[in-house]
């Protein structure tokens, strides 16, 4: 990212808070609220770093509208049979710069997974590359790209990152 | 007597394949014999797609059983597969997943090999001159030709690379057989492929459970809401279960219907969601392709290491790499065809949301395999029940059957001598 572009301190605090609220939503398991972090026109993709680095278009999940996000929430809660787990998101190193009426943001994330009766484990390590816009006074994601380093997904990926 | 041929005591009724002992999934001695007899001898295993290494010198790392191998494109365009293990001190010399090179050089002592795996350079082979004497060096009878990399037998079938450590293995097409080979060539008819990308997951279950999963047409319409609700795979469909002459490979072939309620197959099925409507149904924007010639889905198991998926417009190879008795890596390579237009490529990528470790119909396959493995670990003397549609091992013209799993274990018992 361009290190010379700066943003107002107030904007930086708003961005920090967006990531904190986003993490809290997922870590609390409030999945029904997850699509509201996005604008109506949006993209959300989870991509292995291998594919990203090599320019291969396949994503682990690739959603192109808020409707697709809602369909994922329905699958999580109603159709995908899985062993439930807790997520804990640690988001750090948020770098933001102004862009196109919003902000381009890069941030590191680490997700710890805990299943009932099991030890906590590192589940996914990666980075977000996001485009955030001010949507009538609320910051929302127009694009969210989760690029994970973890070469192997530990069995399955059910909840959003 | 070596460890691998030591007798394995197993309480398994002679000739019966409708019950599979839990110990097949948990016993290290059985697993060691599987590697030797099913992965390293007499069988062809999947290595990759030729489109992944299009140019001279391109290589990719892969695996057969628990052995790391490297596939590389030679100068004449042919493909070699060598074991990723230096002949000198056993170092896995190739650490990059993909790349391009002129030679393979082991980092430890700089032994170098050409792209065919022949040893071409050994530092200080003739010793090092110091004053009027020569220090060290290899013995006079040291021959480069005797210290190459382990070279595998290779066949590339319409763009799909298979290899075997066993140079006496039967020809690949004979190994697959005409019954299943016909469906292999339906997808891989020689058209140029385009690689769309990879998904990799580690599933905490025995590797055979994934072979079973794709030889099991019973579960998709019960476990997977999307299949039963939208009619992509369910018990009331026109289907063919095809098995090769030995019982090891199979094709599950079916044609989708419109889904919805049908008492015979949805009554009491909790995964069926009658009122489910997608907010954005572009994920299921299915377009019939001329080469399908009828079936909308063909799922092939090429024993022991490969699954080939065509489910509507989504195509992938799925590579099984065992990691001990209780775990395997599952590597998905999604692909399309070079003559796909942008719309078709986007469609294939959208439908990929159904598959892989997060997919609407695949994520829970990994989950149930993990739960099966946990159940097997609880008992050493029980067996699974595999009796849907009787106890026979032939093909079937419907999908209410577990015959393909029984067929696989019929073959397995013969080769494993269990």
XYZ file of C-alpha atoms in Angstrom:
579
model
C 0.000 0.000 0.000
C 1.021 3.555 -0.547
C 2.665 4.590 2.714
C 2.446 8.298 1.998
C -1.341 8.562 1.868
C -2.756 9.404 5.264
C -6.219 9.442 6.700
C -7.733 11.492 9.450
C -7.381 10.150 12.977
C -11.128 10.067 13.331
C -11.435 7.856 10.243
C -8.766 5.542 11.586
C -10.753 5.116 14.816
C -13.921 4.390 12.856
C -12.088 1.764 10.807
C -10.596 0.152 13.904
C -14.034 -0.007 15.420
C -15.494 -1.607 12.282
C -12.989 -4.462 12.491
C -13.598 -4.874 16.205
C -17.360 -5.027 15.681
C -16.958 -7.427 12.751
C -14.804 -9.770 14.841
C -17.162 -9.582 17.793
C -20.132 -10.462 15.565
C -18.446 -13.598 14.203
C -16.899 -14.617 17.513
C -20.266 -14.298 19.235
C -21.817 -16.462 16.522
C -24.307 -13.744 15.537
C -24.211 -14.873 11.921
C -27.571 -13.377 10.992
C -26.000 -9.936 11.525
C -22.937 -10.683 9.409
C -24.402 -9.559 6.021
C -25.168 -6.139 7.500
C -21.453 -5.386 7.577
C -21.590 -5.269 3.773
C -23.123 -2.886 1.266
C -25.947 -4.224 -0.914
C -23.528 -4.515 -3.806
C -20.572 -6.382 -2.423
C -18.094 -9.161 -2.858
C -16.779 -11.497 -0.197
C -14.143 -14.055 -1.040
C -11.996 -16.489 0.909
C -8.959 -17.377 -1.182
C -5.957 -19.645 -0.562
C -2.770 -17.592 -0.761
C -1.476 -20.120 -3.287
C -4.259 -19.212 -5.735
C -3.952 -15.488 -5.052
C -0.198 -15.421 -5.589
C -0.401 -17.430 -8.782
C -3.298 -15.460 -10.234
C -5.661 -18.439 -10.198
C -9.299 -17.381 -9.877
C -10.658 -20.198 -7.682
C -11.878 -19.166 -4.239
C -12.739 -21.364 -1.267
C -15.911 -19.285 -1.097
C -16.876 -16.544 -3.511
C -19.952 -14.386 -2.980
C -21.006 -11.547 -5.221
C -24.032 -10.065 -3.487
C -25.601 -9.581 -0.096
C -28.096 -12.238 -1.163
C -25.311 -14.786 -1.455
C -24.119 -13.833 2.030
C -27.631 -14.433 3.375
C -27.702 -17.793 1.601
C -24.475 -18.720 3.362
C -25.956 -17.762 6.723
C -28.924 -20.022 6.005
C -26.530 -22.859 5.133
C -24.543 -22.360 8.333
C -27.598 -22.429 10.494
C -29.882 -24.847 8.619
C -28.223 -27.030 6.011
C -24.493 -27.633 6.576
C -24.082 -30.508 8.983
C -21.016 -29.803 11.100
C -19.563 -29.951 14.549
C -20.081 -26.506 16.064
C -17.033 -24.475 17.035
C -16.093 -21.148 18.521
C -14.050 -18.673 16.547
C -11.753 -16.016 18.025
C -10.552 -13.386 15.589
C -7.390 -11.437 16.310
C -7.072 -8.567 13.845
C -3.954 -6.444 13.799
C -1.745 -4.276 11.659
C -4.597 -2.340 10.102
C -3.256 -0.201 7.250
C -5.764 2.117 5.628
C -5.606 4.653 2.871
C -8.320 6.754 1.238
C -9.627 5.490 -2.062
C -12.630 6.109 -4.286
C -14.907 7.634 -1.693
C -13.835 5.114 0.914
C -10.791 3.301 2.184
C -8.547 0.511 1.047
C -7.543 -1.528 4.056
C -5.078 -4.275 4.643
C -5.062 -6.093 7.984
C -3.705 -9.321 9.424
C -6.049 -11.808 10.977
C -5.640 -14.935 13.028
C -8.605 -17.164 13.804
C -8.435 -19.598 16.686
C -10.936 -22.468 16.570
C -12.253 -24.248 19.645
C -14.547 -27.259 19.505
C -16.438 -28.620 22.485
C -14.161 -30.694 24.675
C -11.082 -29.846 22.596
C -8.018 -27.661 22.845
C -7.980 -24.369 20.989
C -6.059 -24.466 17.705
C -4.837 -22.034 15.095
C -7.468 -22.383 12.405
C -6.669 -19.774 9.808
C -3.883 -17.218 9.466
C -4.050 -14.621 6.759
C -4.822 -11.105 5.716
C -7.812 -9.065 4.708
C -7.695 -6.855 1.645
C -10.822 -4.759 1.883
C -12.623 -1.830 0.342
C -14.698 0.067 2.866
C -17.202 2.795 2.080
C -19.286 5.179 4.122
C -22.829 3.941 3.596
C -25.109 6.701 4.908
C -23.005 7.271 7.987
C -22.005 3.660 8.625
C -18.782 2.101 7.392
C -19.424 -1.092 5.448
C -17.434 -3.476 3.331
C -17.924 -3.200 -0.393
C -15.210 -5.808 -0.962
C -13.714 -8.183 1.509
C -10.987 -10.561 0.486
C -9.642 -13.047 3.037
C -6.359 -14.508 1.816
C -5.243 -17.324 4.062
C -1.670 -18.564 4.396
C -2.698 -21.837 5.996
C -1.948 -24.373 3.265
C -4.437 -26.908 4.525
C -7.863 -26.174 5.900
C -8.326 -28.291 9.024
C -11.135 -30.402 7.555
C -13.874 -27.888 6.855
C -14.638 -24.200 6.815
C -18.211 -23.445 7.807
C -18.390 -19.944 9.306
C -17.168 -16.727 7.695
C -13.688 -15.435 8.467
C 9.667 -62.469 6.885
C 9.379 -58.699 6.506
C 6.987 -56.569 8.500
C 4.645 -56.061 5.595
C 3.962 -59.707 4.930
C 3.643 -60.670 8.591
C 0.195 -62.211 9.080
C -2.515 -59.792 10.186
C -5.086 -61.401 12.452
C -8.491 -60.079 11.501
C -11.887 -61.490 12.313
C -13.573 -61.017 8.927
C -15.938 -63.627 7.549
C -14.412 -65.081 4.380
C -15.683 -63.425 1.209
C -18.010 -61.017 3.025
C -17.881 -57.400 1.978
C -21.149 -56.182 3.465
C -19.413 -55.689 6.804
C -16.107 -53.862 7.041
C -14.071 -54.262 10.233
C -13.327 -50.990 12.033
C -9.715 -52.089 12.293
C -9.208 -51.426 8.580
C -9.355 -47.750 9.462
C -7.166 -47.768 12.568
C -4.529 -50.520 12.408
C -0.993 -49.331 11.482
C 0.008 -52.798 10.218
C -2.906 -52.819 7.789
C -2.069 -49.283 6.698
C 1.564 -50.237 6.026
C 0.405 -53.087 3.829
C -2.018 -50.769 2.005
C 0.780 -48.370 1.140
C 2.923 -51.186 -0.183
C 0.286 -53.103 -2.102
C -2.200 -50.414 -3.142
C -0.076 -47.290 -3.597
C 3.453 -48.498 -4.376
C 2.816 -51.708 -6.284
C 0.452 -52.792 -9.110
C -1.511 -49.512 -9.141
C -1.484 -46.227 -11.009
C -1.769 -43.133 -8.844
C -2.725 -39.583 -9.737
C 0.027 -36.983 -9.855
C -1.528 -33.937 -11.519
C -2.711 -32.382 -14.759
C -0.365 -31.807 -17.673
C -1.756 -28.256 -17.949
C -0.130 -27.462 -14.601
C 3.333 -27.859 -16.123
C 2.888 -26.599 -19.698
C 6.473 -25.613 -20.529
C 9.809 -27.354 -20.694
C 11.345 -27.396 -17.199
C 8.064 -26.722 -15.368
C 7.615 -28.903 -12.311
C 5.114 -29.480 -9.546
C 5.423 -31.354 -6.314
C 2.922 -34.096 -5.648
C 2.634 -37.312 -3.652
C 1.864 -40.974 -4.082
C 0.847 -42.585 -0.847
C 3.214 -41.117 1.732
C 6.039 -40.587 -0.756
C 6.741 -37.145 -2.193
C 7.249 -37.035 -5.950
C 7.955 -34.352 -8.534
C 6.396 -34.217 -11.991
C 8.449 -32.320 -14.550
C 8.056 -31.475 -18.234
C 11.088 -32.655 -20.203
C 12.663 -30.939 -23.193
C 10.830 -33.182 -25.661
C 7.484 -32.309 -24.076
C 7.070 -35.617 -22.282
C 6.466 -35.725 -18.536
C 8.733 -37.439 -16.028
C 7.871 -38.265 -12.451
C 10.697 -38.823 -9.966
C 10.709 -39.406 -6.252
C 11.522 -36.287 -4.262
C 14.440 -37.917 -2.477
C 18.117 -37.412 -3.245
C 19.935 -40.686 -3.876
C 22.770 -39.527 -1.624
C 21.373 -38.897 1.846
C 17.657 -39.054 1.264
C 16.977 -35.313 1.267
C 13.672 -34.099 -0.160
C 15.525 -31.832 -2.533
C 12.530 -30.048 -4.064
C 10.926 -27.638 -1.626
C 8.959 -25.432 -3.997
C 5.422 -26.518 -4.758
C 5.745 -25.306 -8.361
C 8.475 -23.832 -10.470
C 10.646 -24.126 -13.510
C 14.194 -25.423 -13.638
C 16.908 -26.848 -15.873
C 18.197 -29.367 -13.333
C 17.373 -30.584 -9.849
C 20.118 -29.796 -7.365
C 20.058 -31.181 -3.847
C 20.894 -28.323 -1.468
C 22.803 -30.515 0.997
C 25.826 -31.600 -1.090
C 24.895 -30.204 -4.506
C 24.273 -33.516 -6.223
C 22.580 -32.595 -9.469
C 20.132 -34.450 -11.661
C 18.742 -33.826 -15.106
C 14.987 -33.572 -15.649
C 14.832 -37.315 -16.254
C 16.231 -37.970 -12.787
C 19.678 -39.042 -14.001
C 22.563 -38.090 -11.745
C 24.796 -35.701 -13.694
C 27.034 -34.135 -11.080
C 28.620 -35.064 -7.746
C 30.935 -32.441 -6.213
C 34.440 -33.747 -5.433
C 33.704 -37.052 -7.133
C 37.347 -37.244 -8.285
C 38.588 -35.833 -4.989
C 40.194 -32.461 -4.242
C 43.790 -31.804 -5.184
C 45.972 -30.409 -2.410
C 49.592 -29.980 -3.423
C 50.702 -33.264 -4.945
C 47.974 -35.406 -3.517
C 44.260 -35.863 -4.064
C 42.007 -35.966 -1.034
C 38.804 -37.977 -0.870
C 36.657 -38.623 -3.884
C 34.250 -41.419 -4.626
C 35.532 -44.957 -5.140
C 36.709 -45.757 -8.673
C 33.725 -47.976 -9.279
C 31.214 -45.253 -8.342
C 28.910 -44.944 -11.360
C 26.624 -41.952 -11.818
C 24.181 -44.169 -13.667
C 23.600 -46.254 -10.550
C 22.634 -43.295 -8.379
C 19.843 -41.548 -10.148
C 16.575 -40.464 -8.560
C 13.885 -43.110 -8.328
C 12.117 -42.862 -11.674
C 8.471 -43.729 -11.842
C 6.589 -45.229 -14.720
C 4.411 -42.480 -16.209
C 1.357 -42.341 -18.429
C -0.466 -39.195 -19.421
C -4.042 -39.931 -20.412
C -5.625 -37.008 -22.271
C -3.905 -34.498 -20.027
C -4.054 -36.371 -16.715
C -0.732 -37.542 -15.262
C -0.570 -40.921 -13.565
C 2.553 -42.618 -12.241
C 3.597 -45.821 -10.552
C 6.646 -46.899 -8.560
C 6.017 -50.319 -10.100
C 7.482 -50.574 -13.608
C 5.649 -53.863 -14.168
C 2.223 -52.318 -13.607
C -0.289 -53.069 -16.362
C -0.960 -50.297 -18.939
C -3.051 -47.449 -17.514
C -6.093 -47.934 -19.737
C -6.206 -51.625 -18.923
C -5.848 -50.757 -15.238
C -8.876 -48.443 -15.373
C -10.832 -50.711 -17.698
C -13.314 -49.795 -20.439
C -16.406 -49.468 -18.211
C -15.077 -46.547 -16.156
C -12.548 -45.425 -18.780
C -15.441 -44.428 -20.998
C -16.566 -41.884 -18.403
C -13.011 -40.711 -17.814
C -12.765 -39.910 -21.514
C -16.099 -38.131 -21.417
C -14.476 -35.423 -19.268
C -10.897 -35.802 -20.508
C -11.343 -36.266 -24.232
C -8.077 -34.533 -25.120
C -9.416 -30.978 -24.953
C -6.963 -28.460 -23.589
C -7.602 -27.802 -19.904
C -7.437 -24.540 -17.967
C -6.434 -24.660 -14.307
C -8.798 -22.572 -12.162
C -7.114 -23.180 -8.818
C -6.715 -25.362 -5.767
C -8.361 -26.199 -2.480
C -6.510 -28.225 0.118
C -7.846 -29.724 3.283
C -6.631 -32.228 5.847
C -9.413 -34.580 6.857
C -8.974 -36.472 10.129
C -10.192 -39.815 8.834
C -8.798 -42.874 7.085
C -8.180 -42.344 3.355
C -10.535 -45.171 2.332
C -13.469 -43.242 3.774
C -13.171 -40.735 0.936
C -13.134 -43.499 -1.677
C -16.247 -44.884 0.041
C -17.900 -41.465 0.111
C -17.762 -41.244 -3.694
C -18.868 -44.868 -4.080
C -21.880 -44.157 -1.885
C -24.886 -42.785 -3.761
C -27.028 -43.394 -0.660
C -25.849 -40.367 1.335
C -26.018 -37.378 -1.048
C -29.800 -37.080 -1.002
C -29.842 -37.491 2.790
C -26.835 -35.588 4.128
C -26.772 -32.773 1.604
C -29.727 -30.378 1.711
C -28.750 -28.752 -1.569
C -28.774 -32.065 -3.412
C -32.153 -33.279 -2.195
C -33.873 -29.883 -2.211
C -32.686 -28.704 -5.624
C -32.673 -32.155 -7.223
C -28.954 -32.354 -8.018
C -28.674 -35.847 -6.540
C -31.399 -37.892 -4.888
C -32.894 -41.352 -4.752
C -35.591 -40.801 -7.375
C -33.204 -40.090 -10.216
C -32.275 -42.054 -13.269
C -28.840 -43.359 -12.309
C -26.204 -45.888 -13.256
C -23.665 -47.343 -10.853
C -20.815 -48.646 -12.960
C -17.945 -50.764 -11.727
C -14.830 -52.054 -13.479
C -14.096 -55.763 -13.909
C -12.029 -55.959 -10.727
C -14.398 -53.957 -8.496
C -11.892 -51.255 -7.610
C -12.900 -48.293 -9.805
C -16.389 -46.918 -10.257
C -18.550 -44.297 -11.911
C -21.703 -42.880 -10.358
C -23.699 -41.440 -13.223
C -26.958 -39.590 -12.823
C -29.273 -36.982 -14.242
C -30.640 -34.155 -12.126
C -34.345 -33.518 -11.695
C -36.316 -30.490 -10.574
C -36.123 -31.287 -6.885
C -38.980 -30.315 -4.603
C -41.231 -32.524 -2.555
C -41.677 -36.173 -3.431
C -42.888 -38.358 -0.587
C -40.832 -41.375 -1.589
C -37.542 -39.558 -1.131
C -38.247 -36.480 0.991
C -40.769 -37.610 3.619
C -39.084 -37.571 7.002
C -35.770 -36.435 5.541
C -34.706 -33.601 7.828
C -32.188 -32.238 5.366
C -34.956 -31.614 2.807
C -36.047 -27.957 2.973
C -39.229 -27.617 0.977
C -39.474 -23.862 1.251
C -35.816 -23.069 0.765
C -35.326 -20.358 -1.842
C -31.944 -18.874 -2.632
C -31.634 -15.099 -2.363
C -29.189 -15.228 -5.235
C -29.469 -18.334 -7.388
C -26.546 -17.579 -9.695
C -24.693 -20.285 -7.768
C -27.021 -22.767 -9.485
C -27.064 -21.219 -12.933
C -26.679 -24.595 -14.642
C -26.196 -24.656 -18.406
C -26.202 -27.988 -20.207
C -22.966 -28.599 -22.106
C -23.130 -30.624 -25.332
C -20.441 -33.085 -24.248
C -22.518 -34.261 -21.267
C -24.639 -36.431 -23.596
C -27.326 -36.908 -20.969
C -25.894 -37.266 -17.467
C -25.601 -34.067 -15.412
C -23.236 -35.663 -12.927
C -20.495 -38.261 -13.174
C -18.375 -39.026 -10.130
C -15.443 -41.350 -10.771
C -13.283 -43.146 -8.244
C -9.989 -44.352 -9.685
C -8.655 -46.527 -6.892
C -6.736 -45.734 -4.775
C -5.917 -42.061 -5.187
C -8.228 -40.104 -7.479
C -11.755 -38.792 -7.714
C -12.908 -37.033 -10.874
C -15.901 -34.779 -10.399
C -18.313 -33.459 -12.977
C -21.307 -32.091 -11.093
C -23.239 -29.867 -13.474
C -20.761 -27.198 -14.649
C -18.192 -27.739 -11.924
C -15.184 -29.922 -12.692
C -12.372 -31.042 -10.440
C -9.858 -33.713 -9.723
C -9.597 -34.633 -6.046
C -6.362 -36.218 -4.964
C -6.200 -38.475 -1.903
C -2.861 -38.376 -0.061
C -2.905 -40.634 3.018
C -1.235 -39.424 6.222
C -1.183 -42.404 8.546
C -4.245 -44.426 9.511
C -6.350 -41.542 10.772
C -5.791 -38.680 8.356
C -5.431 -37.760 4.712
C -4.859 -34.658 2.651
C -7.474 -33.933 0.036
C -6.326 -31.721 -2.827
C -8.888 -30.302 -5.239
C -7.806 -28.992 -8.623
C -10.653 -27.172 -10.318
C -10.416 -26.837 -14.060
C -12.267 -25.793 -17.159
C -11.555 -26.000 -20.844
C -9.452 -23.692 -22.961
C -12.447 -22.979 -25.205
C -14.714 -21.876 -22.313
C -15.864 -18.296 -22.724
C -15.697 -15.859 -19.797
C -19.316 -16.559 -18.876
C -18.710 -20.296 -18.616
C -15.568 -19.774 -16.554
C -17.495 -17.518 -14.160
C -20.255 -20.148 -13.972
C -17.772 -22.894 -13.098
C -16.240 -20.667 -10.425
C -19.638 -19.802 -8.933
C -20.669 -23.440 -8.784
C -17.372 -24.167 -7.024
C -19.131 -22.724 -3.948
C -20.815 -26.113 -3.666
C -17.504 -27.981 -3.434
C -14.263 -28.044 -1.491
C -13.701 -27.660 2.248
C -16.334 -24.924 2.587
C -18.725 -26.133 -0.109
C -22.470 -26.406 0.343
C -22.363 -30.132 -0.423
C -18.769 -31.081 0.382
C -17.928 -29.469 3.710
C -20.122 -31.918 5.562
C -18.560 -34.939 3.818
C -15.320 -34.132 5.625
C -17.243 -33.677 8.861
C -19.011 -37.066 8.711
C -15.745 -38.792 7.756
C -14.162 -37.336 10.897
C -17.086 -38.598 12.993
C -16.854 -42.069 11.413
C -13.176 -42.274 12.250
C -13.894 -41.345 15.861
C -16.477 -44.114 16.060
C -14.036 -46.688 14.682
C -11.420 -45.671 17.234
C -13.862 -46.578 20.001
C -13.869 -50.314 19.207
C -11.361 -52.803 17.858
C -13.759 -55.615 17.091
C -16.841 -54.157 15.400
C -17.687 -53.723 11.740
C -19.698 -51.336 9.582
C -22.956 -52.402 7.927
C -23.002 -52.052 4.180
C -26.100 -53.942 3.037
C -28.218 -51.445 1.124
C -29.419 -53.236 -2.021
C -28.228 -56.616 -0.780
C -24.781 -58.056 -0.417
C -23.725 -58.280 -4.059
C -20.945 -56.365 -5.772
C -22.148 -55.702 -9.310
C -23.311 -52.499 -10.968
C -26.808 -51.077 -10.510
C -29.298 -49.075 -12.543
C -30.403 -46.949 -9.591
C -28.723 -45.169 -6.698
C -30.378 -46.842 -3.705
C -27.363 -49.042 -3.173
C -24.028 -49.575 -1.463
C -22.819 -52.042 -4.060
C -19.797 -49.986 -5.143
C -18.363 -49.988 -1.622
C -18.787 -53.769 -1.405
C -17.111 -54.111 -4.802
C -14.126 -52.103 -3.593
C -13.730 -54.272 -0.513
C -14.030 -57.417 -2.603
C -11.012 -56.252 -4.564
C -9.272 -54.972 -1.444
C -9.523 -58.325 0.335
C -8.040 -60.091 -2.647
C -5.019 -57.783 -2.938
C -4.503 -57.291 0.771
C -4.973 -61.002 1.539
C -7.260 -60.188 4.453
